[in-house]
Structures are given as C-alpha cells and as structure tokens.
C-alpha cells in the first residue's frame, strides 16, 4: 500500500518537474523529461498530458513535423482526453504555419463545429478570420 502511494507521489513529482521546464522555456529538457516520464510511467493518468506537452515543446520551437506526429498520435491513442480540443487546435495552427491553408481551414472549422461554445472554437474562428484577412481563401 505504502509503496503504491509513494510511486504515485514520484509520478506526480516527475510530471510537475517536466512541466516546470516547459514554463521556464527549457523545451528540449522538458521533452526529454516527459519522454523519460512516459517510459517510466506508461500507464500514468498524466500520459495524455505528457504527450501534449511533448508536442507543445516541438510546436513552440517551430519543429512542426514532429509536433504534428505527436499531436496526431495523442488523438488516436487518447481519443477521450480532455487535451483533444487543444491538440486539434494546435494541429490547425501547424497547418497554418506550414501554409497548408485548406488543411488548416478544415481542421479549424471542424473544431468550431465540434466545440461550438468553447475557447478553442473562439481561437479557431480567430485564426480562420486571420486567414481570410491575409487572403488565404483557398
């Protein structure tokens, strides 16, 4: 019993340590820490969040291909995760950054449909409007 609660504390501490690295802008170290975390605690209830933050570390450093891979995998492996809406938004943003306007518009529009009264829908709508304002209508 005691060892189980100890491992849960260790699990939470490792997750928080990696998350603090993200907040401090130590993206490469954070990605390594989250990967180590997932190797150590593959069944963790933080696994979806850890994957999201790995994708985010790639995204903020403009390393879009691995970010897209991580985010796409997260949705496939954790379809019921609370991180799915944010993950889909990031996928739409990545398509935008890669100038894949139709894929960006498709993803962002589907977010608005799937989560109509949410913050992610507002952000998706704002990016769709920005695309129109920039003349990316096709």
C-alpha positions as CSV (number, residue, x, y, z in Angstrom):
1,X,0.0,0.0,0.0
2,X,2.7,2.5,1.1
3,X,4.9,1.8,-2.0
4,X,1.9,2.4,-4.3
5,X,1.2,5.9,-2.8
6,X,4.9,6.6,-2.9
7,X,5.1,5.8,-6.6
8,X,2.1,8.0,-7.2
9,X,3.9,10.8,-5.4
10,X,7.0,10.2,-7.5
11,X,4.9,10.0,-10.7
12,X,3.3,13.4,-9.9
13,X,6.7,14.9,-8.9
14,X,8.3,13.8,-12.2
15,X,5.4,15.2,-14.2
16,X,5.5,18.5,-12.4
17,X,9.2,18.8,-12.8
18,X,8.9,18.4,-16.6
19,X,6.0,20.8,-16.7
20,X,8.1,23.4,-14.8
21,X,10.8,23.1,-17.5
22,X,8.1,24.0,-20.1
23,X,7.1,27.0,-18.1
24,X,10.8,28.0,-17.8
25,X,11.3,27.8,-21.5
26,X,13.6,24.8,-21.3
27,X,11.8,23.0,-24.1
28,X,14.4,20.4,-25.1
29,X,15.0,19.4,-21.5
30,X,11.2,19.3,-20.9
31,X,10.7,17.0,-23.9
32,X,13.4,14.6,-22.6
33,X,11.9,14.7,-19.1
34,X,8.4,13.9,-20.5
35,X,9.7,11.1,-22.6
36,X,11.5,9.6,-19.6
37,X,8.3,10.1,-17.6
38,X,6.3,8.1,-20.2
39,X,9.0,5.4,-20.3
40,X,8.8,5.1,-16.5
41,X,5.0,5.5,-16.1
42,X,3.5,4.3,-19.4
43,X,0.1,3.8,-17.8
44,X,0.0,7.1,-16.0
45,X,-3.2,9.1,-16.0
46,X,-0.9,12.0,-17.0
47,X,0.2,10.2,-20.2
48,X,-2.1,12.2,-22.4
49,X,-0.9,15.5,-20.9
50,X,2.7,14.4,-21.1
51,X,2.3,13.7,-24.8
52,X,0.5,17.0,-25.3
53,X,3.4,18.9,-23.7
54,X,6.0,17.0,-25.8
55,X,4.1,18.1,-28.9
56,X,3.9,21.7,-27.5
57,X,7.7,21.7,-27.0
58,X,8.1,20.9,-30.7
59,X,5.5,23.4,-31.6
60,X,6.9,26.4,-29.8
61,X,10.3,25.7,-31.2
62,X,8.7,25.6,-34.7
63,X,9.6,22.0,-35.2
64,X,6.3,21.3,-36.8
65,X,6.6,17.8,-38.3
66,X,7.4,16.0,-35.0
67,X,4.8,18.2,-33.3
68,X,2.2,17.1,-35.8
69,X,3.2,13.4,-35.3
70,X,2.9,13.7,-31.5
71,X,-0.4,15.6,-31.7
72,X,-1.9,13.2,-34.2
73,X,-0.8,10.2,-32.2
74,X,-2.3,11.7,-29.0
75,X,-5.7,11.9,-30.6
76,X,-5.5,8.3,-31.8
77,X,-4.3,6.9,-28.5
78,X,-6.3,9.1,-26.2
79,X,-9.5,10.0,-28.1
80,X,-11.4,10.8,-24.9
81,X,-8.6,13.0,-23.4
82,X,-9.5,16.5,-22.2
83,X,-6.5,17.6,-24.2
84,X,-8.1,16.6,-27.6
85,X,-9.7,20.0,-28.3
86,X,-6.4,21.9,-27.6
87,X,-4.5,19.3,-29.6
88,X,-6.8,19.7,-32.6
89,X,-6.3,23.5,-32.4
90,X,-2.5,23.0,-32.5
91,X,-2.9,20.8,-35.5
92,X,-4.9,23.5,-37.2
93,X,-2.2,26.1,-36.2
94,X,0.6,23.8,-37.6
95,X,-1.2,23.5,-40.9
96,X,-1.4,27.3,-40.9
97,X,2.3,27.7,-40.1
98,X,3.1,25.3,-43.0
99,X,0.9,27.3,-45.3
100,X,-1.4,24.3,-45.9
101,X,-4.4,26.6,-46.0
102,X,-7.1,24.0,-46.9
103,X,-6.0,21.6,-44.2
104,X,-5.8,24.5,-41.7
105,X,-9.3,25.7,-42.6
106,X,-10.7,22.1,-42.5
107,X,-9.3,21.4,-39.0
108,X,-10.2,24.8,-37.6
109,X,-13.7,24.7,-39.0
110,X,-14.3,21.2,-37.6
111,X,-13.1,22.5,-34.2
112,X,-15.8,25.2,-34.3
113,X,-18.4,22.6,-35.2
114,X,-17.3,20.1,-32.5
115,X,-16.8,22.5,-29.6
116,X,-19.1,25.5,-30.6
117,X,-19.2,27.4,-27.3
118,X,-15.6,26.8,-26.2
119,X,-12.5,28.9,-26.0
120,X,-10.8,26.6,-28.6
121,X,-13.7,27.4,-31.0
122,X,-13.1,31.2,-30.5
123,X,-9.4,30.7,-31.1
124,X,-10.1,28.6,-34.2
125,X,-12.5,31.3,-35.5
126,X,-10.0,34.0,-34.9
127,X,-7.4,32.0,-37.0
128,X,-9.9,31.4,-39.8
129,X,-10.7,35.2,-39.8
130,X,-6.9,35.9,-39.9
131,X,-6.5,33.6,-42.9
132,X,-9.3,35.4,-44.7
133,X,-7.8,38.8,-43.8
134,X,-4.5,37.6,-45.2
135,X,-6.1,36.4,-48.4
136,X,-5.7,32.7,-47.8
137,X,-9.2,31.7,-49.1
138,X,-8.2,28.5,-51.0
